Amino acid sequence: MVQAEYEKWMNQKGLEEELLQELQGMDETAKRDAFYRSLEFGTGGMRGIIGAGTNRMNIYTIRKANVGFGTYLKNLYHDDVKRGVVIAHDNRNKSVEFAKESAKVLATFGITSYIFEALRPTPELSFAVRHLNAIGGIVVTASHNPPKYNGYKIYDEDGCQLVPKYADQVIALVDAVDDVFDIDVVDFNEAEQNGMITWIGEDIDKAYLDMVDTVQLRNDVPKIVDIVFTPLHGTSAMIGTKALQRNGYHVIPVEEQMVADPNFSTVKSPNPENKEAFEYAIRYGTKHNADILIATDPDADRLGVAVWHDGEYKLLTGNQTGAILVHYILHTREQQGTLPKQGMVYNTVVTSEFGATIAKAFGMGVKSTLTGFKFIGEQAKTIEATDTEFMFGYEESYGYVIKDFVRDKDSIQALLLISEVANVGKQTGKTLYDYLLFLYETYGYYVEDLVNIVLEGAVGEAKIKQIMATIRDNKPLQIGPYNVITVEDYLVGTRYIGDTTEDIDLPTSNVLKFLLDDGSWFVLRPSGTEPKLKIYIGVLGDSLAQSQTKNQQIKDIVLSIIERI
């Protein structure tokens, strides 16, 4: 199969010279990695290395994906497809080209496209879908992946990524495309002249920023906090800065990273989860005595925060930032007399219990979904037009949404509100880290960790499958001094508690969660968008030091189990 597909591409007339040269230079390993499968949809859509092949991001795999999405939309909306699809893109190599290719394919289905005139954040795309009453959305982005990647995410008419029961329909239609070289596309300029393609920009920016402003709870407090901000070369450079400045904040931009650089030349990885991504921001913060440093990932759905405390910048984890925001929202609204009787906070099965414990203390409901913000977006839809208010949604991987006018994680909302929290605290000489310590003392010392085991290519994918299958078939009963009391297998939808079983009322997903008798837990999950096996660990102790020690102990044991496979 690999060789046959390779030869088909090699012999394709009119193939782009860039792709042809790559094909000619492939050795057997490169051929296998490029052709052993077709790109798949994961928790964040389709994502892969840019290049030639069925397992690569190129105009042909993009066209194939859009045939599936276009067919799905046509089947679902019929003549109503004239409402159109909104398309946004990030700063990556080929992003503009892939966005235009998407519009060209959709036009063959009679579907109008509204394309942002320049790069825009993913959350603004989510907002724009409902704002324009469109039937769906597309974002061309690979989020925080390395420069060699790009990707493609699809959204429903609520601005939410498609959940499995709908995404599976699209995937089936994508898989039904036999020949990627036999897909009709219209001429872009002709489609634009015929009204099938419309450019959008500033009007949507204004409407979106007006809504972002509403997440603030204490905008009346004088702005005295100093903020260093970096978009890590990505889509929030303009709109993130504007969101802060229009509300009176003093923003110090990291100038070198305000440039939309597709190669991310100033960072090892454009991922605000990694300390290395803050290297330039820390330099700026030290020079300007900034109180907080804020970084967003390239498509601006994730947010990282570092705070000056005791002579250094301390990076907050996604769980810590989430807990701070949960408490600030609920406590402030309680003080203001606007806390609802019925409110919901949403997280995921790999998120710390820290924020959930806080939410429950304020009488809020808490629901955990599978990993992937589309599941939180789906939950927001279920309480729409009910007496229950959406209070907050977040996941450990630095994604937050405060108000559900966006049905995806939204770093622009989050950067504005976390700045408010820091600003309010500074009035009394308290930092965000002081706030975190207060929450630890009040609700418990929750410590979490995430280990990423990178396994690339066909060999790496096979290894990840082997690890998951081996542990699924040989579930550990003890982790050091701690007994495993419950195992949750989301692939088969079963919770094992001793000799008894329960059904798990969530969609199936290749996730294993182990709960220990001391309240700790760990999770194994293959990434849906990257060649990684992810290991999540959560513990609760009597002190921060004890929790950190316990966390390390569990991590070492779990890694030793995996290394033996």
Coordinates of C-alpha atoms in Angstrom, one line a residue:
M1 CA 0.0 0.0 0.0
V2 CA 2.7 2.5 0.9
Q3 CA 4.7 1.9 -2.3
A4 CA 1.6 2.0 -4.4
E5 CA 0.5 5.3 -2.9
Y6 CA 4.0 6.7 -3.2
E7 CA 4.2 5.9 -6.9
K8 CA 0.7 7.4 -7.5
W9 CA 1.9 10.7 -6.1
M10 CA 5.2 10.5 -7.9
N11 CA 3.4 10.0 -11.3
Q12 CA 0.7 12.6 -10.7
K13 CA 0.7 15.2 -13.5
G14 CA 0.8 18.8 -12.3
L15 CA 2.0 18.0 -8.8
E16 CA 3.6 21.0 -7.2
E17 CA 7.4 21.1 -7.7
E18 CA 7.9 21.4 -3.9
L19 CA 6.1 18.2 -3.2
L20 CA 7.7 16.4 -6.1
Q21 CA 11.2 17.2 -4.8
E22 CA 10.3 16.0 -1.4
L23 CA 9.0 12.7 -2.8
Q24 CA 12.2 12.2 -4.8
G25 CA 14.3 12.6 -1.7
M26 CA 12.4 10.1 0.5
D27 CA 14.1 7.0 1.9
E28 CA 12.0 4.0 2.9
T29 CA 11.4 5.2 6.4
A30 CA 10.2 8.6 5.2
K31 CA 7.9 6.9 2.6
R32 CA 6.3 4.8 5.3
D33 CA 5.7 7.7 7.6
A34 CA 4.2 9.8 4.8
F35 CA 2.0 7.1 3.4
Y36 CA 1.2 4.4 5.9
R37 CA -2.2 6.0 6.8
S38 CA -4.4 9.0 6.1
L39 CA -4.4 11.9 8.6
E40 CA -6.9 11.3 11.3
F41 CA -9.2 13.6 13.3
G42 CA -8.3 13.7 17.0
T43 CA -9.4 15.8 20.0
G44 CA -8.3 18.9 18.1
G45 CA -9.2 18.0 14.5
M46 CA -6.7 17.0 11.8
R47 CA -3.1 17.9 12.5
G48 CA 0.2 16.7 10.9
I49 CA 3.5 17.5 9.3
I50 CA 3.4 19.7 6.2
G51 CA 4.6 17.9 3.2
A52 CA 3.9 15.2 0.5
G53 CA 1.8 12.1 1.3
T54 CA -1.5 10.9 2.7
N55 CA -0.3 11.3 6.2
R56 CA 0.8 14.9 5.7
M57 CA -0.8 18.3 5.5
N58 CA -0.9 19.5 1.9
I59 CA -3.5 21.0 -0.4
Y60 CA -4.7 17.5 -1.4
T61 CA -5.4 16.3 2.1
I62 CA -7.0 19.7 2.9
R63 CA -9.3 19.3 -0.1
K64 CA -10.2 15.8 0.9
A65 CA -11.1 17.0 4.4
N66 CA -13.3 19.8 3.0
V67 CA -15.1 17.4 0.7
G68 CA -16.1 15.5 3.8
F69 CA -17.1 18.6 5.7
G70 CA -18.8 20.1 2.7
T71 CA -20.8 16.9 2.1
Y72 CA -21.8 16.7 5.8
L73 CA -23.0 20.4 5.8
K74 CA -24.9 19.9 2.5
N75 CA -26.6 16.8 3.8
L76 CA -27.5 18.6 7.1
Y77 CA -28.5 22.0 5.9
H78 CA -29.6 21.5 2.3
D79 CA -30.4 25.0 0.8
D80 CA -29.6 26.6 4.1
V81 CA -25.9 26.2 3.3
K82 CA -26.1 29.8 2.0
R83 CA -25.6 30.9 5.6
G84 CA -22.0 30.0 5.0
V85 CA -18.9 28.9 6.8
V86 CA -16.4 31.1 8.6
I87 CA -12.7 30.4 8.0
A88 CA -9.8 31.7 10.1
H89 CA -6.1 30.8 10.0
D90 CA -2.9 31.3 12.1
N91 CA 0.6 32.4 11.2
R92 CA 2.0 29.0 10.1
N93 CA 3.5 28.0 6.8
K94 CA 0.8 27.2 4.3
S95 CA -2.0 28.5 6.5
V96 CA -3.3 31.1 4.1
E97 CA -3.0 28.6 1.2
F98 CA -5.0 26.0 3.1
A99 CA -7.6 28.5 4.2
K100 CA -8.2 29.5 0.5
E101 CA -8.2 25.8 -0.6
S102 CA -10.9 25.2 2.0
A103 CA -13.1 28.0 0.5
K104 CA -12.5 26.8 -3.0
V105 CA -13.8 23.3 -2.2
L106 CA -16.8 24.5 -0.2
A107 CA -17.8 26.7 -3.1
T108 CA -18.3 23.6 -5.2
F109 CA -21.1 22.7 -2.7
G110 CA -22.7 26.1 -3.0
I111 CA -21.3 27.0 0.5
T112 CA -20.3 30.6 1.0
S113 CA -17.1 31.3 2.9
Y114 CA -16.4 34.2 5.2
I115 CA -12.6 34.4 5.4
F116 CA -10.7 36.6 7.9
E117 CA -8.5 39.1 6.0
A118 CA -5.5 38.2 8.2
L119 CA -4.6 35.8 11.0
R120 CA -7.1 35.7 13.9
P121 CA -7.4 33.8 17.2
T122 CA -9.3 30.5 17.2
P123 CA -11.7 31.8 19.9
E124 CA -12.7 34.7 17.6
L125 CA -13.5 32.2 14.9
S126 CA -15.8 30.4 17.4
F127 CA -17.5 33.7 18.3
A128 CA -17.8 34.7 14.6
V129 CA -19.7 31.6 13.7
R130 CA -22.7 32.5 15.9
H131 CA -22.3 36.2 15.3
L132 CA -22.7 35.7 11.6
N133 CA -25.3 33.0 11.9
A134 CA -23.1 30.6 9.9
I135 CA -23.6 26.9 9.7
G136 CA -20.0 26.1 10.7
G137 CA -16.4 27.2 10.9
I138 CA -12.9 26.1 10.0
V139 CA -9.6 27.1 11.6
V140 CA -6.3 26.3 9.9
T141 CA -3.9 25.9 12.7
A142 CA -1.6 23.5 14.5
S143 CA -1.9 25.3 17.8
H144 CA 1.3 25.0 19.8
N145 CA 3.0 22.3 17.7
P146 CA 6.5 22.8 16.2
P147 CA 6.9 24.8 13.0
K148 CA 6.8 21.7 10.7
Y149 CA 3.1 21.1 11.6
N150 CA -0.2 22.6 10.4
G151 CA -3.7 21.5 11.0
Y152 CA -7.4 21.9 10.3
K153 CA -10.3 22.2 12.9
I154 CA -14.0 22.2 12.1
Y155 CA -16.8 23.8 14.1
D156 CA -20.6 23.5 14.2
E157 CA -23.2 26.3 14.0
D158 CA -22.7 27.0 17.7
G159 CA -19.0 27.6 17.3
C160 CA -18.1 24.3 19.0
Q161 CA -15.7 21.7 17.6
L162 CA -17.6 18.7 16.4
V163 CA -18.1 16.1 19.1
P164 CA -17.5 12.4 18.1
K165 CA -21.1 11.5 17.0
Y166 CA -20.9 14.3 14.4
A167 CA -17.2 14.2 13.7
D168 CA -17.5 10.5 12.9
Q169 CA -20.0 11.3 10.2
V170 CA -17.5 13.8 8.6
I171 CA -14.7 11.3 8.9
A172 CA -16.7 8.6 7.1
L173 CA -17.4 11.1 4.3
V174 CA -13.7 12.0 4.2
D175 CA -12.7 8.4 4.0
A176 CA -15.1 7.8 1.2
V177 CA -13.0 10.1 -1.1
D178 CA -11.1 7.7 -3.3
D179 CA -8.8 10.0 -5.2
V180 CA -7.4 13.2 -3.7
F181 CA -6.3 14.3 -7.1
D182 CA -9.8 14.2 -8.5
I183 CA -11.5 16.8 -6.4
D184 CA -13.3 19.8 -7.9
V185 CA -12.2 23.2 -6.9
V186 CA -13.3 26.6 -8.2
D187 CA -11.0 29.5 -9.1
F188 CA -10.6 31.6 -6.0
N189 CA -10.8 35.0 -7.7
E190 CA -13.9 33.9 -9.6
A191 CA -15.6 32.6 -6.4
E192 CA -14.8 35.9 -4.8
Q193 CA -16.3 37.9 -7.7
N194 CA -19.4 35.7 -7.6
G195 CA -20.0 36.4 -3.9
M196 CA -19.1 32.9 -2.8
I197 CA -16.1 34.3 -0.8
T198 CA -16.4 37.3 1.5
W199 CA -13.6 38.9 3.5
I200 CA -14.2 39.8 7.2
G201 CA -12.1 41.5 9.8
E202 CA -12.5 44.7 11.9
D203 CA -16.2 44.6 12.4
I204 CA -15.9 41.1 13.9
D205 CA -12.9 42.2 16.0
K206 CA -15.0 45.0 17.5
A207 CA -18.0 42.8 18.3
Y208 CA -15.8 40.1 19.8
L209 CA -13.8 42.5 22.0
D210 CA -17.0 44.2 23.2
M211 CA -18.1 40.7 24.5
V212 CA -14.6 40.0 25.9
D213 CA -14.9 43.2 28.0
T214 CA -17.9 41.7 29.8
V215 CA -15.8 39.0 31.6
Q216 CA -14.5 41.7 33.9
L217 CA -15.9 41.9 37.5
R218 CA -13.9 44.8 39.0
N219 CA -13.1 47.0 36.1
D220 CA -13.6 50.0 38.4
V221 CA -10.4 49.3 40.3
P222 CA -7.5 51.6 39.2
K223 CA -5.0 49.8 37.0
I224 CA -1.6 49.6 38.7
V225 CA -0.4 46.2 37.6
D226 CA 2.4 46.0 35.0
I227 CA 2.0 43.2 32.4
V228 CA 4.5 41.7 29.9
F229 CA 2.6 40.1 27.0
T230 CA 3.8 37.8 24.3
P231 CA 1.7 36.1 21.6
L232 CA 4.7 33.8 20.8
H233 CA 4.6 35.0 17.2
G234 CA 0.9 34.1 16.9
T235 CA -2.6 35.4 16.4
S236 CA -3.2 37.3 19.6
A237 CA -0.6 40.0 18.9
M238 CA -3.1 42.6 17.9
I239 CA -6.3 41.6 19.6
G240 CA -4.7 40.5 22.9
T241 CA -2.8 43.7 23.3
K242 CA -6.0 45.7 22.4
A243 CA -8.1 43.8 24.9
L244 CA -5.8 44.9 27.7
Q245 CA -5.0 48.4 26.6
R246 CA -8.6 49.4 25.9
N247 CA -9.3 48.5 29.6
G248 CA -6.5 50.7 30.9
Y249 CA -3.8 48.1 31.5
H250 CA -0.1 49.0 31.1
V251 CA 1.1 46.4 28.6
I252 CA 4.8 45.8 27.7
P253 CA 4.8 43.7 24.5
V254 CA 7.7 41.3 23.8
E255 CA 8.6 43.1 20.5
E256 CA 10.6 40.2 19.0
Q257 CA 7.6 37.9 19.4
M258 CA 4.9 40.3 18.1
V259 CA 6.0 39.3 14.6
A260 CA 3.9 36.6 12.9
D261 CA 6.8 34.3 12.3
P262 CA 5.8 30.8 11.0
N263 CA 9.1 29.4 12.1
F264 CA 8.9 30.6 15.7
S265 CA 12.5 31.7 15.5
T266 CA 12.8 33.0 19.1
V267 CA 11.3 30.0 20.9
K268 CA 12.2 26.3 21.1
S269 CA 8.4 25.5 21.3
P270 CA 5.6 28.0 21.0
N271 CA 3.7 26.4 23.9
P272 CA 2.9 28.4 27.0
E273 CA 2.9 25.2 29.0
N274 CA 6.7 25.1 28.7
K275 CA 9.0 27.3 30.8
E276 CA 11.2 27.8 27.7
A277 CA 8.4 29.7 26.0
F278 CA 8.8 32.5 28.6
E279 CA 12.5 33.1 28.1
Y280 CA 12.0 36.4 26.3
A281 CA 9.1 37.4 28.5
I282 CA 11.2 36.9 31.7
R283 CA 13.9 39.1 30.2
Y284 CA 11.3 41.9 29.6
G285 CA 9.7 41.3 33.0
T286 CA 13.0 41.6 34.8
K287 CA 14.0 44.8 32.9
H288 CA 10.6 46.5 33.5
N289 CA 9.8 45.1 37.0
A290 CA 6.6 43.6 35.6
D291 CA 4.1 42.0 38.0
I292 CA 2.9 39.2 35.6
L293 CA 4.0 37.7 32.3
I294 CA 1.3 36.4 29.9
A295 CA 1.9 34.2 26.9
T296 CA -0.7 32.8 24.5
D297 CA 0.0 30.0 22.0
P298 CA -0.1 30.6 18.3
D299 CA -3.8 30.3 17.7
A300 CA -4.5 32.0 21.0
D301 CA -6.7 29.5 22.7
R302 CA -4.2 28.6 25.5
L303 CA -2.8 31.0 28.1
G304 CA 0.2 30.7 30.3
V305 CA 1.0 33.0 33.3
A306 CA 4.1 33.7 35.3
V307 CA 4.1 35.9 38.4
W308 CA 6.8 37.8 40.2
H309 CA 7.1 36.5 43.7
D310 CA 9.9 36.4 46.2
G311 CA 12.5 37.5 43.7
E312 CA 11.7 35.3 40.8
Y313 CA 9.0 34.6 38.2
K314 CA 7.0 31.6 39.1
L315 CA 5.1 29.9 36.3
L316 CA 1.5 28.8 37.2
T317 CA 0.2 25.5 35.9
G318 CA -3.1 25.3 34.0
N319 CA -4.7 23.7 37.1
Q320 CA -3.4 26.5 39.3
T321 CA -4.6 29.3 37.0
G322 CA -7.9 27.5 36.7
A323 CA -8.3 27.3 40.5
I324 CA -7.5 31.0 40.9
L325 CA -10.0 32.0 38.3
V326 CA -12.7 29.7 39.6
H327 CA -12.3 31.1 43.1
Y328 CA -12.1 34.8 42.0
I329 CA -15.2 34.5 39.8
L330 CA -17.3 32.8 42.5
H331 CA -16.0 34.8 45.5
T332 CA -16.4 38.2 43.7
R333 CA -19.8 37.4 42.4
E334 CA -20.9 36.3 45.9
Q335 CA -19.6 39.6 47.3
Q336 CA -21.5 41.5 44.5
G337 CA -24.7 39.5 45.2
T338 CA -24.8 38.0 41.7
L339 CA -23.8 34.4 42.4
P340 CA -26.6 32.3 40.9
K341 CA -28.4 29.6 42.8
Q342 CA -27.6 27.2 40.1
G343 CA -24.3 27.4 38.3
M344 CA -22.0 24.9 36.6
V345 CA -18.2 24.7 36.4
Y346 CA -16.8 22.3 33.8
N347 CA -13.4 20.5 33.7
T348 CA -12.1 17.3 32.2
V349 CA -11.2 13.8 33.6
V350 CA -7.5 14.8 33.7
T351 CA -8.0 18.1 35.4
S352 CA -7.1 18.5 39.1
E353 CA -9.8 18.3 41.8
F354 CA -8.6 21.7 43.1
G355 CA -11.0 23.9 41.1
A356 CA -13.8 21.4 41.6
T357 CA -13.4 21.5 45.3
I358 CA -13.6 25.3 45.3
A359 CA -16.6 25.3 43.1
K360 CA -18.5 22.9 45.3
A361 CA -17.7 25.0 48.3
F362 CA -19.6 27.8 46.7
G363 CA -22.6 25.5 46.0
M364 CA -21.8 25.2 42.2
G365 CA -22.3 22.0 40.3
V366 CA -19.2 20.4 38.7
K367 CA -19.1 18.1 35.6
S368 CA -16.0 16.5 34.2
T369 CA -15.9 15.7 30.5
L370 CA -13.5 13.8 28.3
T371 CA -10.3 15.7 27.2
G372 CA -11.0 18.1 24.4
F373 CA -12.8 21.5 24.8
K374 CA -15.5 20.5 22.4
F375 CA -17.0 18.4 25.2
I376 CA -17.2 21.5 27.4
G377 CA -18.7 23.4 24.6
E378 CA -21.2 20.7 24.2
Q379 CA -22.1 20.9 27.9
A380 CA -22.6 24.7 27.6
K381 CA -25.2 24.1 24.9
T382 CA -27.2 21.8 27.2
I383 CA -27.8 24.5 29.8
E384 CA -28.5 27.2 27.3
A385 CA -31.9 28.8 28.1
T386 CA -32.2 27.1 31.4
D387 CA -32.1 28.3 35.0
T388 CA -28.5 27.1 35.3
E389 CA -25.7 29.5 34.5
F390 CA -22.4 28.7 32.8
M391 CA -19.8 29.8 35.3
F392 CA -16.5 28.6 34.0
G393 CA -14.9 25.9 31.9
Y394 CA -11.3 24.8 31.8
E395 CA -8.8 22.0 31.3
E396 CA -5.3 21.4 32.7
S397 CA -3.7 22.1 29.4
Y398 CA -4.0 25.9 29.9
G399 CA -7.4 26.3 28.3
Y400 CA -10.2 28.5 29.9
V401 CA -13.5 30.0 28.9
I402 CA -15.3 32.4 31.3
K403 CA -18.4 33.2 29.2
D404 CA -19.8 30.9 26.6
F405 CA -20.2 33.4 23.8
V406 CA -17.2 31.4 22.7
R407 CA -17.6 27.6 22.7
D408 CA -13.9 26.9 22.8
K409 CA -11.1 27.8 25.0
D410 CA -10.3 31.5 24.9
S411 CA -7.0 33.0 25.9
I412 CA -8.3 36.5 25.2
Q413 CA -11.0 36.2 27.8
A414 CA -8.6 34.6 30.2
L415 CA -5.8 37.2 29.8
L416 CA -8.2 40.0 30.6
L417 CA -9.6 38.3 33.7
I418 CA -6.3 37.0 35.1
S419 CA -4.9 40.6 34.7
E420 CA -7.9 41.8 36.8
V421 CA -7.1 39.3 39.5
A422 CA -3.5 40.4 39.6
N423 CA -4.5 44.0 39.6
V424 CA -7.0 43.7 42.4
G425 CA -4.4 41.7 44.5
K426 CA -1.7 44.4 43.9
Q427 CA -3.9 47.0 45.6
T428 CA -3.2 45.1 48.9
G429 CA 0.3 44.0 48.1
K430 CA -0.7 40.4 47.2
T431 CA 0.5 38.5 44.1
L432 CA -1.2 35.8 42.2
Y433 CA 1.1 33.3 43.9
D434 CA 0.0 34.7 47.3
Y435 CA -3.6 34.0 46.1
L436 CA -2.6 30.4 45.2
L437 CA -1.0 29.8 48.6
F438 CA -4.2 31.1 50.2
L439 CA -6.2 28.6 48.2
Y440 CA -3.9 25.7 49.1
E441 CA -4.3 26.6 52.8
T442 CA -8.0 26.8 52.5
Y443 CA -8.9 23.9 50.2
G444 CA -5.9 21.5 50.3
Y445 CA -2.5 21.1 48.7
Y446 CA -3.2 19.8 45.2
V447 CA -0.2 19.1 43.1
E448 CA -0.3 17.8 39.5
D449 CA 2.1 16.8 36.9
L450 CA 2.2 15.9 33.2
V451 CA 4.7 13.8 31.4
N452 CA 4.9 13.7 27.6
I453 CA 6.5 10.7 26.0
V454 CA 7.2 11.6 22.4
L455 CA 7.0 8.7 19.9
E456 CA 7.0 9.8 16.3
G457 CA 6.1 8.1 13.1
A458 CA 4.6 4.7 12.4
V459 CA 6.9 3.0 14.9
G460 CA 6.0 5.5 17.6
E461 CA 2.3 5.0 17.0
A462 CA 2.7 1.3 17.3
K463 CA 4.6 1.7 20.5
I464 CA 1.9 3.9 22.0
K465 CA -0.7 1.3 21.1
Q466 CA 1.4 -1.4 22.7
I467 CA 1.8 0.5 25.9
M468 CA -1.9 1.2 26.2
A469 CA -2.9 -2.4 25.4
T470 CA -0.3 -3.9 27.8
I471 CA -1.4 -1.7 30.7
R472 CA -5.1 -2.2 29.9
D473 CA -4.6 -6.0 30.0
N474 CA -2.3 -6.0 33.0
K475 CA -3.8 -3.3 35.2
P476 CA -1.4 -2.4 38.1
L477 CA -3.0 -3.1 41.5
Q478 CA -0.5 -1.2 43.6
I479 CA 1.7 1.9 43.0
G480 CA 4.4 1.9 45.7
P481 CA 2.6 2.1 49.0
Y482 CA -0.7 3.0 47.5
N483 CA -3.4 0.5 46.4
V484 CA -5.3 1.0 43.2
I485 CA -9.0 1.1 44.3
T486 CA -10.6 2.1 41.0
V487 CA -9.8 1.9 37.3
E488 CA -11.7 3.8 34.7
D489 CA -11.4 2.6 31.2
Y490 CA -13.0 5.1 28.9
L491 CA -12.4 3.0 25.8
V492 CA -14.8 0.3 26.9
G493 CA -16.9 2.7 29.1
T494 CA -16.4 0.8 32.3
R495 CA -15.4 1.7 35.8
Y496 CA -13.8 -1.2 37.8
I497 CA -14.1 -1.0 41.6
G498 CA -12.7 -4.1 43.1
D499 CA -14.8 -7.0 41.8
T500 CA -17.7 -4.7 40.7
T501 CA -18.2 -2.7 37.5
E502 CA -20.1 0.4 36.6
D503 CA -20.8 2.0 33.2
I504 CA -19.2 5.4 32.4
D505 CA -21.7 7.7 30.8
L506 CA -19.2 9.4 28.4
P507 CA -18.2 8.8 24.8
T508 CA -15.5 6.2 24.2
S509 CA -11.9 7.4 24.3
N510 CA -8.6 5.6 24.7
V511 CA -8.0 6.8 28.2
L512 CA -7.1 4.8 31.4
K513 CA -7.5 6.5 34.8
F514 CA -6.2 4.8 38.0
L515 CA -7.5 6.1 41.4
L516 CA -5.4 5.3 44.5
D517 CA -6.5 4.8 48.1
D518 CA -4.8 8.0 49.3
G519 CA -6.9 10.1 46.9
S520 CA -4.1 10.4 44.3
W521 CA -4.7 9.4 40.6
F522 CA -2.9 9.0 37.3
V523 CA -4.1 8.8 33.7
L524 CA -2.6 7.5 30.5
R525 CA -3.9 9.0 27.3
P526 CA -2.4 9.1 23.8
S527 CA -2.6 12.6 22.4
G528 CA -5.2 13.1 19.7
T529 CA -3.1 15.8 17.9
E530 CA 0.6 15.0 18.6
P531 CA 2.8 11.9 18.5
K532 CA 2.8 11.6 22.3
L533 CA 1.7 9.4 25.2
K534 CA 0.5 11.7 27.9
I535 CA 0.7 10.7 31.6
Y536 CA -1.2 12.9 34.1
I537 CA -0.8 12.7 37.8
G538 CA -2.7 14.3 40.6
V539 CA -2.2 14.2 44.4
L540 CA -3.5 15.8 47.6
G541 CA -1.3 16.1 50.6
D542 CA -1.1 17.8 54.0
S543 CA 1.5 20.3 52.8
L544 CA 3.0 21.5 49.6
A545 CA 6.2 19.6 50.2
Q546 CA 4.4 16.3 51.0
S547 CA 2.3 16.6 47.8
Q548 CA 5.4 17.3 45.7
T549 CA 7.2 14.3 47.1
K550 CA 4.2 12.0 46.6
N551 CA 3.8 13.2 43.1
Q552 CA 7.4 12.4 42.2
Q553 CA 7.1 9.0 43.8
I554 CA 4.0 8.1 41.7
K555 CA 5.6 9.5 38.6
D556 CA 8.7 7.4 39.0
I557 CA 6.8 4.2 39.5
V558 CA 4.4 4.8 36.5
L559 CA 7.3 5.6 34.2
S560 CA 9.2 2.5 35.4
I561 CA 6.1 0.4 34.4
I562 CA 6.1 1.9 31.0
E563 CA 9.8 1.5 30.4
R564 CA 9.5 -2.2 31.0
I565 CA 7.0 -2.6 28.1

